[in-house]
mmCIF file of C-alpha atoms and ligand atoms in Angstrom:
data_model
loop_
_atom_site.group_PDB
_atom_site.id
_atom_site.type_symbol
_atom_site.label_atom_id
_atom_site.label_comp_id
_atom_site.label_asym_id
_atom_site.label_seq_id
_atom_site.Cartn_x
_atom_site.Cartn_y
_atom_site.Cartn_z
ATOM 1 C CA MET A 1 -39.523 19.095 -36.012
ATOM 2 C CA GLU A 2 -37.059 20.314 -33.221
ATOM 3 C CA ALA A 3 -34.214 17.697 -32.191
ATOM 4 C CA LEU A 4 -31.377 17.663 -29.931
ATOM 5 C CA ILE A 5 -28.483 15.569 -31.069
ATOM 6 C CA THR A 6 -25.217 14.602 -29.267
ATOM 7 C CA LEU A 7 -22.523 14.007 -31.499
ATOM 8 C CA LEU A 8 -19.630 11.696 -30.052
ATOM 9 C CA PRO A 9 -16.954 11.586 -32.585
ATOM 10 C CA GLY A 10 -14.536 9.557 -30.107
ATOM 11 C CA ASP A 11 -11.241 8.445 -31.392
ATOM 12 C CA GLY A 12 -9.384 7.205 -34.540
ATOM 13 C CA ILE A 13 -11.855 7.495 -37.635
ATOM 14 C CA GLY A 14 -14.670 8.494 -35.458
ATOM 15 C CA PRO A 15 -14.423 12.181 -35.814
ATOM 16 C CA ASP A 16 -14.137 11.712 -39.723
ATOM 17 C CA VAL A 17 -17.345 9.396 -40.043
ATOM 18 C CA THR A 18 -19.463 11.276 -37.795
ATOM 19 C CA ALA A 19 -18.878 14.696 -39.517
ATOM 20 C CA CYS A 20 -20.070 13.003 -42.777
ATOM 21 C CA ALA A 21 -23.320 11.702 -40.955
ATOM 22 C CA ARG A 22 -24.018 15.082 -39.381
ATOM 23 C CA GLN A 23 -23.637 16.771 -43.296
ATOM 24 C CA VAL A 24 -26.263 14.167 -44.446
ATOM 25 C CA LEU A 25 -28.529 15.402 -41.451
ATOM 26 C CA ASP A 26 -28.185 18.738 -42.017
ATOM 27 C CA VAL A 27 -29.376 18.194 -45.731
ATOM 28 C CA ILE A 28 -32.048 16.212 -44.657
ATOM 29 C CA ALA A 29 -33.046 18.941 -41.815
ATOM 30 C CA GLU A 30 -32.924 21.411 -44.885
ATOM 31 C CA GLN A 31 -34.943 19.408 -47.379
ATOM 32 C CA HIS A 32 -37.265 18.330 -44.849
ATOM 33 C CA GLY A 33 -37.742 21.796 -42.800
ATOM 34 C CA HIS A 34 -36.305 20.229 -39.676
ATOM 35 C CA ASN A 35 -34.279 22.198 -36.972
ATOM 36 C CA PHE A 36 -31.427 19.799 -35.640
ATOM 37 C CA GLU A 37 -29.450 21.121 -33.043
ATOM 38 C CA TYR A 38 -25.939 19.166 -32.363
ATOM 39 C CA ARG A 39 -23.972 19.299 -29.186
ATOM 40 C CA GLU A 40 -20.599 17.902 -29.521
ATOM 41 C CA GLU A 41 -18.959 15.989 -26.691
ATOM 42 C CA LEU A 42 -16.004 13.771 -26.002
ATOM 43 C CA ILE A 43 -15.643 10.168 -25.326
ATOM 44 C CA GLY A 44 -13.298 7.483 -24.957
ATOM 45 C CA GLY A 45 -9.645 8.107 -25.353
ATOM 46 C CA ALA A 46 -10.222 11.833 -26.331
ATOM 47 C CA ALA A 47 -12.039 12.467 -23.119
ATOM 48 C CA ILE A 48 -9.514 10.697 -21.155
ATOM 49 C CA ASP A 49 -6.493 13.060 -22.816
ATOM 50 C CA ALA A 50 -8.716 16.136 -21.826
ATOM 51 C CA HIS A 51 -10.233 15.060 -18.328
ATOM 52 C CA GLY A 52 -8.824 11.651 -17.508
ATOM 53 C CA ASP A 53 -12.199 10.164 -17.440
ATOM 54 C CA PRO A 54 -13.822 8.297 -20.858
ATOM 55 C CA LEU A 55 -17.115 9.497 -19.870
ATOM 56 C CA PRO A 56 -16.855 12.951 -18.157
ATOM 57 C CA PRO A 57 -19.954 14.249 -16.326
ATOM 58 C CA ALA A 58 -20.382 16.909 -19.205
ATOM 59 C CA THR A 59 -20.784 14.155 -21.932
ATOM 60 C CA GLN A 60 -23.076 11.686 -19.787
ATOM 61 C CA GLU A 61 -25.150 15.448 -19.006
ATOM 62 C CA SER A 62 -25.478 16.150 -22.582
ATOM 63 C CA CYS A 63 -26.714 12.491 -23.717
ATOM 64 C CA ALA A 64 -28.882 12.100 -20.928
ATOM 65 C CA ALA A 65 -30.667 15.260 -22.163
ATOM 66 C CA ALA A 66 -30.466 14.876 -25.834
ATOM 67 C CA ASP A 67 -33.144 13.264 -27.852
ATOM 68 C CA ALA A 68 -30.413 11.014 -29.659
ATOM 69 C CA VAL A 69 -26.763 10.603 -29.430
ATOM 70 C CA LEU A 70 -24.638 9.777 -32.435
ATOM 71 C CA LEU A 71 -21.238 7.795 -31.679
ATOM 72 C CA GLY A 72 -18.027 7.465 -33.868
ATOM 73 C CA ALA A 73 -15.985 5.193 -32.503
ATOM 74 C CA VAL A 74 -13.481 4.861 -29.023
ATOM 75 C CA GLY A 75 -10.199 3.460 -28.552
ATOM 76 C CA GLY A 76 -6.820 3.159 -30.183
ATOM 77 C CA PRO A 77 -3.217 1.912 -29.388
ATOM 78 C CA LYS A 78 -2.107 5.166 -27.377
ATOM 79 C CA TRP A 79 -4.767 3.866 -24.738
ATOM 80 C CA SER A 80 -4.619 -0.010 -24.997
ATOM 81 C CA ASP A 81 -1.812 -0.791 -22.114
ATOM 82 C CA PRO A 82 -3.418 -3.943 -20.664
ATOM 83 C CA ASN A 83 -2.567 -2.727 -17.380
ATOM 84 C CA ALA A 84 -4.148 0.597 -17.686
ATOM 85 C CA LYS A 85 -6.760 1.209 -15.219
ATOM 86 C CA ILE A 86 -8.857 3.661 -17.121
ATOM 87 C CA ARG A 87 -9.587 2.819 -21.145
ATOM 88 C CA PRO A 88 -11.611 4.289 -23.525
ATOM 89 C CA GLU A 89 -14.112 1.523 -23.988
ATOM 90 C CA GLN A 90 -14.821 1.922 -20.431
ATOM 91 C CA GLY A 91 -16.482 5.030 -21.524
ATOM 92 C CA LEU A 92 -18.998 3.569 -24.181
ATOM 93 C CA LEU A 93 -19.871 0.718 -22.067
ATOM 94 C CA LYS A 94 -21.170 3.223 -19.167
ATOM 95 C CA LEU A 95 -22.647 5.322 -21.745
ATOM 96 C CA ARG A 96 -24.837 2.336 -22.769
ATOM 97 C CA SER A 97 -25.275 1.181 -19.411
ATOM 98 C CA VAL A 98 -26.803 4.812 -17.728
ATOM 99 C CA LEU A 99 -28.783 5.500 -20.963
ATOM 100 C CA GLY A 100 -30.587 2.141 -20.092
ATOM 101 C CA VAL A 101 -30.077 1.197 -24.164
ATOM 102 C CA TYR A 102 -30.443 -2.646 -23.433
ATOM 103 C CA ALA A 103 -31.431 -3.523 -26.988
ATOM 104 C CA ASN A 104 -28.950 -3.204 -29.769
ATOM 105 C CA ILE A 105 -30.143 -3.431 -32.982
ATOM 106 C CA ARG A 106 -27.662 -4.456 -35.877
ATOM 107 C CA PRO A 107 -29.350 -4.854 -39.264
ATOM 108 C CA VAL A 108 -27.169 -7.038 -41.795
ATOM 109 C CA LYS A 109 -28.608 -6.069 -45.258
ATOM 110 C CA ILE A 110 -26.741 -7.021 -48.629
ATOM 111 C CA TYR A 111 -26.176 -4.278 -51.561
ATOM 112 C CA ASN A 112 -26.251 -6.563 -54.494
ATOM 113 C CA GLU A 113 -23.426 -4.952 -56.057
ATOM 114 C CA LEU A 114 -21.269 -5.503 -53.162
ATOM 115 C CA ALA A 115 -21.734 -9.402 -53.541
ATOM 116 C CA GLY A 116 -18.116 -9.147 -55.087
ATOM 117 C CA THR A 117 -16.598 -7.921 -52.080
ATOM 118 C CA SER A 118 -17.513 -10.669 -49.757
ATOM 119 C CA PRO A 119 -15.477 -13.296 -49.225
ATOM 120 C CA LEU A 120 -18.563 -15.797 -49.586
ATOM 121 C CA LYS A 121 -19.963 -16.937 -52.807
ATOM 122 C CA PRO A 122 -22.763 -14.460 -54.319
ATOM 123 C CA GLU A 123 -25.564 -17.551 -54.369
ATOM 124 C CA VAL A 124 -25.148 -17.929 -50.582
ATOM 125 C CA LEU A 125 -25.751 -14.015 -50.009
ATOM 126 C CA GLN A 126 -28.635 -13.996 -52.304
ATOM 127 C CA GLY A 127 -31.933 -12.601 -50.166
ATOM 128 C CA VAL A 128 -30.153 -11.944 -46.951
ATOM 129 C CA ASP A 129 -31.947 -9.534 -44.730
ATOM 130 C CA MET A 130 -31.660 -9.868 -41.111
ATOM 131 C CA LEU A 131 -31.531 -8.177 -37.942
ATOM 132 C CA VAL A 132 -29.327 -9.260 -35.197
ATOM 133 C CA ILE A 133 -30.676 -7.955 -31.665
ATOM 134 C CA ARG A 134 -27.836 -7.924 -29.131
ATOM 135 C CA GLU A 135 -28.611 -7.679 -25.170
ATOM 136 C CA LEU A 136 -25.901 -4.736 -24.397
ATOM 137 C CA THR A 137 -26.578 -3.785 -20.965
ATOM 138 C CA GLY A 138 -25.790 -7.280 -18.990
ATOM 139 C CA GLY A 139 -23.823 -10.378 -19.049
ATOM 140 C CA ILE A 140 -20.073 -10.552 -18.768
ATOM 141 C CA TYR A 141 -19.558 -7.348 -19.998
ATOM 142 C CA PHE A 142 -21.106 -5.798 -16.976
ATOM 143 C CA GLY A 143 -20.609 -8.886 -14.163
ATOM 144 C CA LYS A 144 -17.767 -8.294 -11.571
ATOM 145 C CA LYS A 145 -14.283 -8.297 -12.414
ATOM 146 C CA THR A 146 -11.489 -9.624 -10.502
ATOM 147 C CA ARG A 147 -7.525 -9.869 -11.105
ATOM 148 C CA THR A 148 -4.707 -10.974 -8.980
ATOM 149 C CA ASP A 149 -1.134 -12.190 -10.082
ATOM 150 C CA THR A 150 -2.363 -15.683 -10.953
ATOM 151 C CA SER A 151 -5.815 -15.710 -11.940
ATOM 152 C CA ALA A 152 -8.765 -13.636 -13.279
ATOM 153 C CA SER A 153 -12.523 -13.919 -13.539
ATOM 154 C CA ASP A 154 -15.394 -12.025 -15.390
ATOM 155 C CA LEU A 155 -18.536 -12.875 -13.989
ATOM 156 C CA CYS A 156 -21.685 -13.488 -16.319
ATOM 157 C CA GLU A 157 -25.034 -12.807 -14.952
ATOM 158 C CA TYR A 158 -28.554 -12.451 -16.275
ATOM 159 C CA THR A 159 -31.812 -11.910 -14.825
ATOM 160 C CA VAL A 160 -34.991 -13.354 -15.764
ATOM 161 C CA GLY A 161 -36.240 -9.704 -16.614
ATOM 162 C CA GLU A 162 -33.013 -8.805 -18.690
ATOM 163 C CA VAL A 163 -33.900 -11.922 -20.949
ATOM 164 C CA GLU A 164 -37.760 -11.364 -21.141
ATOM 165 C CA ARG A 165 -37.396 -7.405 -22.090
ATOM 166 C CA ILE A 166 -35.019 -8.279 -25.209
ATOM 167 C CA VAL A 167 -36.741 -11.216 -26.264
ATOM 168 C CA ARG A 168 -39.987 -9.780 -26.230
ATOM 169 C CA PHE A 169 -38.230 -6.829 -28.133
ATOM 170 C CA ALA A 170 -36.842 -8.828 -30.466
ATOM 171 C CA ALA A 171 -40.120 -11.130 -31.219
ATOM 172 C CA MET A 172 -42.071 -7.906 -31.539
ATOM 173 C CA LEU A 173 -39.599 -6.814 -34.478
ATOM 174 C CA ALA A 174 -39.780 -10.529 -35.728
ATOM 175 C CA ALA A 175 -43.523 -10.281 -35.778
ATOM 176 C CA GLY A 176 -43.582 -7.271 -38.178
ATOM 177 C CA ARG A 177 -40.889 -9.066 -40.864
ATOM 178 C CA ARG A 178 -41.292 -12.855 -41.515
ATOM 179 C CA GLY A 179 -42.245 -13.927 -38.315
ATOM 180 C CA LYS A 180 -39.000 -16.075 -37.394
ATOM 181 C CA LEU A 181 -36.791 -15.745 -34.641
ATOM 182 C CA CYS A 182 -33.495 -17.279 -33.762
ATOM 183 C CA SER A 183 -32.322 -17.247 -30.032
ATOM 184 C CA VAL A 184 -28.762 -17.840 -29.996
ATOM 185 C CA ASP A 185 -27.080 -19.275 -26.366
ATOM 186 C CA LYS A 186 -24.736 -21.629 -25.127
ATOM 187 C CA ALA A 187 -27.314 -23.764 -23.256
ATOM 188 C CA ASN A 188 -25.078 -27.314 -23.457
ATOM 189 C CA VAL A 189 -22.511 -25.342 -21.194
ATOM 190 C CA LEU A 190 -23.741 -22.186 -19.364
ATOM 191 C CA GLU A 191 -26.155 -21.652 -16.705
ATOM 192 C CA THR A 192 -26.751 -18.574 -17.890
ATOM 193 C CA SER A 193 -27.633 -19.781 -21.376
ATOM 194 C CA ARG A 194 -30.016 -22.238 -19.963
ATOM 195 C CA LEU A 195 -32.011 -19.600 -17.985
ATOM 196 C CA TRP A 196 -32.051 -17.764 -21.323
ATOM 197 C CA ARG A 197 -33.538 -20.677 -23.253
ATOM 198 C CA ASP A 198 -36.126 -21.256 -20.689
ATOM 199 C CA VAL A 199 -37.269 -17.757 -20.669
ATOM 200 C CA THR A 200 -37.187 -17.634 -24.192
ATOM 201 C CA ASP A 201 -39.303 -20.595 -24.559
ATOM 202 C CA ARG A 202 -42.088 -19.504 -22.493
ATOM 203 C CA LEU A 203 -42.255 -16.155 -23.312
ATOM 204 C CA ILE A 204 -42.795 -16.918 -27.039
ATOM 205 C CA ALA A 205 -45.066 -19.641 -26.418
ATOM 206 C CA ASP A 206 -46.801 -17.381 -24.016
ATOM 207 C CA GLU A 207 -47.076 -14.118 -25.813
ATOM 208 C CA PHE A 208 -46.098 -14.895 -29.759
ATOM 209 C CA PRO A 209 -47.476 -18.126 -30.534
ATOM 210 C CA SER A 210 -47.243 -17.583 -34.146
ATOM 211 C CA ILE A 211 -43.420 -16.780 -34.145
ATOM 212 C CA GLU A 212 -41.722 -19.775 -35.577
ATOM 213 C CA LEU A 213 -38.693 -19.892 -32.900
ATOM 214 C CA GLU A 214 -35.579 -21.628 -33.768
ATOM 215 C CA THR A 215 -32.845 -22.219 -30.926
ATOM 216 C CA LEU A 216 -28.961 -22.751 -31.789
ATOM 217 C CA LEU A 217 -25.828 -23.009 -29.697
ATOM 218 C CA VAL A 218 -23.607 -20.289 -30.413
ATOM 219 C CA ASP A 219 -20.832 -22.571 -32.171
ATOM 220 C CA ALA A 220 -23.274 -23.836 -34.453
ATOM 221 C CA ALA A 221 -24.709 -20.081 -34.993
ATOM 222 C CA ALA A 222 -21.502 -19.205 -36.165
ATOM 223 C CA MET A 223 -21.336 -21.788 -38.857
ATOM 224 C CA HIS A 224 -25.015 -21.369 -39.929
ATOM 225 C CA LEU A 225 -24.393 -17.666 -40.418
ATOM 226 C CA LEU A 226 -21.824 -18.533 -43.041
ATOM 227 C CA SER A 227 -23.760 -21.358 -44.634
ATOM 228 C CA ARG A 228 -27.441 -20.467 -44.959
ATOM 229 C CA PRO A 229 -27.319 -16.355 -43.974
ATOM 230 C CA SER A 230 -30.675 -15.828 -45.691
ATOM 231 C CA ASP A 231 -32.571 -18.513 -43.682
ATOM 232 C CA PHE A 232 -32.203 -15.737 -40.734
ATOM 233 C CA ASP A 233 -34.869 -12.988 -40.068
ATOM 234 C CA VAL A 234 -34.353 -11.842 -36.438
ATOM 235 C CA ILE A 235 -31.411 -13.153 -34.121
ATOM 236 C CA VAL A 236 -31.666 -12.481 -30.726
ATOM 237 C CA THR A 237 -28.555 -13.130 -28.456
ATOM 238 C CA GLU A 238 -26.738 -12.229 -25.438
ATOM 239 C CA ASN A 239 -23.929 -9.301 -25.086
ATOM 240 C CA MET A 240 -20.731 -11.208 -26.020
ATOM 241 C CA PHE A 241 -22.457 -13.513 -28.540
ATOM 242 C CA GLY A 242 -23.836 -10.694 -30.293
ATOM 243 C CA ASP A 243 -20.742 -8.628 -30.327
ATOM 244 C CA ILE A 244 -18.952 -11.693 -31.812
ATOM 245 C CA LEU A 245 -21.669 -12.803 -34.484
ATOM 246 C CA THR A 246 -22.264 -9.497 -35.725
ATOM 247 C CA ASP A 247 -18.788 -8.650 -36.719
ATOM 248 C CA GLU A 248 -19.006 -12.205 -38.323
ATOM 249 C CA ALA A 249 -22.053 -11.219 -40.184
ATOM 250 C CA SER A 250 -20.427 -8.031 -41.467
ATOM 251 C CA MET A 251 -18.373 -10.410 -43.581
ATOM 252 C CA LEU A 252 -21.862 -11.146 -45.506
ATOM 253 C CA ALA A 253 -21.986 -7.163 -46.239
ATOM 254 C CA GLY A 254 -18.728 -7.163 -47.591
ATOM 255 C CA SER A 255 -17.102 -4.652 -44.776
ATOM 256 C CA LEU A 256 -17.363 -3.902 -41.466
ATOM 257 C CA GLY A 257 -17.909 -0.289 -42.682
ATOM 258 C CA MET A 258 -21.249 -0.970 -43.960
ATOM 259 C CA LEU A 259 -23.009 -1.905 -40.624
ATOM 260 C CA PRO A 260 -24.953 0.358 -38.428
ATOM 261 C CA SER A 261 -26.621 -0.214 -35.397
ATOM 262 C CA ALA A 262 -29.217 1.483 -32.826
ATOM 263 C CA SER A 263 -29.346 1.209 -29.039
ATOM 264 C CA LEU A 264 -32.673 1.570 -27.440
ATOM 265 C CA GLY A 265 -34.323 1.460 -23.954
ATOM 266 C CA ASP A 266 -37.855 2.143 -22.904
ATOM 267 C CA SER A 267 -37.634 5.661 -23.837
ATOM 268 C CA LYS A 268 -37.336 7.014 -27.419
ATOM 269 C CA ALA A 269 -33.723 8.359 -27.140
ATOM 270 C CA GLY A 270 -31.177 6.084 -28.232
ATOM 271 C CA LEU A 271 -27.471 5.654 -29.079
ATOM 272 C CA TYR A 272 -26.592 5.094 -32.744
ATOM 273 C CA GLU A 273 -23.197 4.072 -33.706
ATOM 274 C CA PRO A 274 -21.671 2.151 -36.696
ATOM 275 C CA ILE A 275 -20.182 -1.155 -35.428
ATOM 276 C CA HIS A 276 -17.148 -0.874 -36.543
ATOM 277 C CA GLY A 277 -13.925 0.150 -34.481
ATOM 278 C CA SER A 278 -11.872 3.324 -34.583
ATOM 279 C CA ALA A 279 -9.573 1.868 -37.198
ATOM 280 C CA PRO A 280 -6.498 4.390 -35.854
ATOM 281 C CA ASP A 281 -4.282 3.125 -38.839
ATOM 282 C CA ILE A 282 -6.284 4.990 -41.110
ATOM 283 C CA ALA A 283 -7.747 7.926 -38.787
ATOM 284 C CA GLY A 284 -7.592 11.418 -40.450
ATOM 285 C CA LYS A 285 -6.592 9.963 -43.822
ATOM 286 C CA ASP A 286 -10.053 10.600 -45.554
ATOM 287 C CA ILE A 287 -10.361 7.236 -46.681
ATOM 288 C CA ALA A 288 -12.749 5.710 -43.809
ATOM 289 C CA ASN A 289 -15.858 4.126 -45.209
ATOM 290 C CA PRO A 290 -19.019 6.715 -43.794
ATOM 291 C CA CYS A 291 -21.743 4.442 -44.868
ATOM 292 C CA ALA A 292 -22.116 2.524 -41.427
ATOM 293 C CA THR A 293 -22.442 5.892 -39.719
ATOM 294 C CA ILE A 294 -24.754 7.654 -42.235
ATOM 295 C CA ALA A 295 -26.614 4.468 -41.989
ATOM 296 C CA SER A 296 -27.233 4.856 -38.134
ATOM 297 C CA ALA A 297 -27.930 8.667 -38.730
ATOM 298 C CA ALA A 298 -30.729 6.706 -40.665
ATOM 299 C CA LEU A 299 -31.775 4.610 -37.727
ATOM 300 C CA LEU A 300 -31.486 7.632 -35.656
ATOM 301 C CA LEU A 301 -34.149 9.541 -37.623
ATOM 302 C CA ARG A 302 -36.507 6.247 -37.668
ATOM 303 C CA HIS A 303 -36.320 5.126 -34.308
ATOM 304 C CA SER A 304 -35.470 8.406 -32.079
ATOM 305 C CA LEU A 305 -37.123 11.184 -34.134
ATOM 306 C CA GLY A 306 -39.943 9.137 -36.058
ATOM 307 C CA LEU A 307 -39.024 10.317 -39.227
ATOM 308 C CA GLU A 308 -39.541 7.242 -41.380
ATOM 309 C CA SER A 309 -39.657 8.768 -44.500
ATOM 310 C CA GLU A 310 -36.413 10.591 -44.136
ATOM 311 C CA ALA A 311 -34.849 7.618 -42.677
ATOM 312 C CA SER A 312 -35.570 5.720 -45.649
ATOM 313 C CA ALA A 313 -34.311 8.470 -47.948
ATOM 314 C CA VAL A 314 -30.785 8.324 -46.317
ATOM 315 C CA GLU A 315 -30.884 4.369 -46.659
ATOM 316 C CA ALA A 316 -31.946 5.021 -50.489
ATOM 317 C CA ALA A 317 -29.272 7.595 -51.022
ATOM 318 C CA ILE A 318 -26.597 4.962 -49.799
ATOM 319 C CA ALA A 319 -28.112 2.662 -51.939
ATOM 320 C CA GLY A 320 -28.128 4.712 -54.682
ATOM 321 C CA ALA A 321 -24.431 5.847 -54.272
ATOM 322 C CA ILE A 322 -23.132 2.122 -54.264
ATOM 323 C CA ALA A 323 -25.411 1.355 -57.389
ATOM 324 C CA GLY A 324 -23.926 4.256 -58.995
ATOM 325 C CA GLY A 325 -20.247 2.676 -58.366
ATOM 326 C CA ALA A 326 -19.030 4.786 -55.407
ATOM 327 C CA ARG A 327 -16.843 2.861 -53.523
ATOM 328 C CA THR A 328 -14.409 3.738 -50.505
ATOM 329 C CA ALA A 329 -11.249 1.430 -50.283
ATOM 330 C CA ASP A 330 -12.530 -1.393 -48.190
ATOM 331 C CA ILE A 331 -15.505 -2.229 -50.624
ATOM 332 C CA VAL A 332 -13.575 -2.130 -53.967
ATOM 333 C CA ALA A 333 -13.538 -5.491 -55.986
ATOM 334 C CA ALA A 334 -10.389 -6.161 -57.712
ATOM 335 C CA GLY A 335 -9.788 -3.707 -60.626
ATOM 336 C CA GLU A 336 -12.461 -1.138 -59.162
ATOM 337 C CA SER A 337 -11.132 2.461 -57.967
ATOM 338 C CA HIS A 338 -12.178 4.246 -54.719
ATOM 339 C CA ILE A 339 -12.824 7.411 -53.688
ATOM 340 C CA SER A 340 -12.469 9.374 -50.351
ATOM 341 C CA THR A 341 -14.644 9.702 -47.131
ATOM 342 C CA THR A 342 -15.394 13.239 -48.319
ATOM 343 C CA ASP A 343 -16.379 11.988 -51.987
ATOM 344 C CA MET A 344 -18.415 9.031 -51.102
ATOM 345 C CA THR A 345 -20.373 11.432 -48.555
ATOM 346 C CA ALA A 346 -20.794 13.864 -51.374
ATOM 347 C CA GLU A 347 -22.114 10.827 -53.802
ATOM 348 C CA ILE A 348 -24.695 9.838 -50.947
ATOM 349 C CA ILE A 349 -25.710 13.412 -50.570
ATOM 350 C CA SER A 350 -26.398 13.799 -54.281
ATOM 351 C CA CYS A 351 -28.667 11.270 -54.264
ATOM 352 C CA LEU A 352 -30.904 12.891 -51.582
ATOM 353 C CA SER A 353 -33.347 14.572 -53.364
HETATM 354 C C1 IPM B 401 -19.091 -3.123 -30.480
HETATM 355 C C2 IPM B 401 -17.535 -2.552 -29.957
HETATM 356 C C3 IPM B 401 -17.416 -2.549 -28.398
HETATM 357 C C4 IPM B 401 -18.416 -3.720 -27.933
HETATM 358 C C5 IPM B 401 -16.357 -2.226 -27.945
HETATM 359 C C6 IPM B 401 -15.865 -0.923 -28.406
HETATM 360 C C7 IPM B 401 -16.298 -2.365 -26.208
HETATM 361 O O1 IPM B 401 -16.850 -4.045 -30.116
HETATM 362 O O2 IPM B 401 -20.012 -2.061 -30.102
HETATM 363 O O3 IPM B 401 -19.195 -4.082 -31.126
HETATM 364 O O4 IPM B 401 -17.667 -5.043 -27.421
HETATM 365 O O5 IPM B 401 -19.558 -3.684 -27.175
HETATM 366 MG MG1 MG B 402 -18.025 -5.311 -31.258
#
């Protein structure tokens, strides 16, 4: 098949890891007779430096025209002055918004061989396999912001339609898995959460009567994620809770460097990115973990290009490299040695055949 992919390396380790994912995609294209064409564009701090704009029009146009977008990471100390009016993160948020990718899928899967790198006991991690569905284009991230010398405010708003579409999206995924959906809110305090809960209860009862729905307050969910992580199948939650809970959930997998994400809207075109940040301290040193971005490329193959067997091949290759002992610095257990970003990618590619 022919596909047009926009690459947005971004900042920090973003360029390091997107180059690895591209290499993997190239091998897949060659092995399976596909033709992937890439356009590379600027976003985040790199785009601020070049154009004074974290999401320049050329980047927006390229992303809108592509079959899929693969992004590295944005941000870094160079652009983090708290008083700055223009910040790298604004580019990413605007991109999510203009692409309309309201559904962010964050799978949390454990590689048994990495159980020793998680701070949790191996027996607690047994059988962990969940999808966190984070609402990505609403809530406090996108509400009106104000700031005076003595106060500041961020408005959190959700409409019934926004809650319905994300809960329906999550429920459909749950129906194809273990049939369990956990909705996370803060309905004992927040009005938006009370709306969220009402809409969720009604929608699941009306449209998905066979789904087993559990509702948790976000503070309790933070605890249950660590005490009984294998009980969760699909979790659905609002934008900020999803941001926080998925960083927490990454510790189940041992490292933020392992977790991919896919952001989808009503069209097939999606935005794919690792959930980790730009890690500026290790940028350009060839030591970053490329697994999350390569796994994001697998999600791209699956969700935007409909190439399920190619996607599974990439996921199996990551698992194969891990099983064969390949480790970047963030996933070594005591006494193990680690390899570079380049070598980790080569190990994954060597498992692709
Ligand atoms: C993420 C990141 C972003 C977010 C930042 C970089 C704006 O933390 O994708 O989880 O908060 O959504
Ligand atoms: Mg985050």
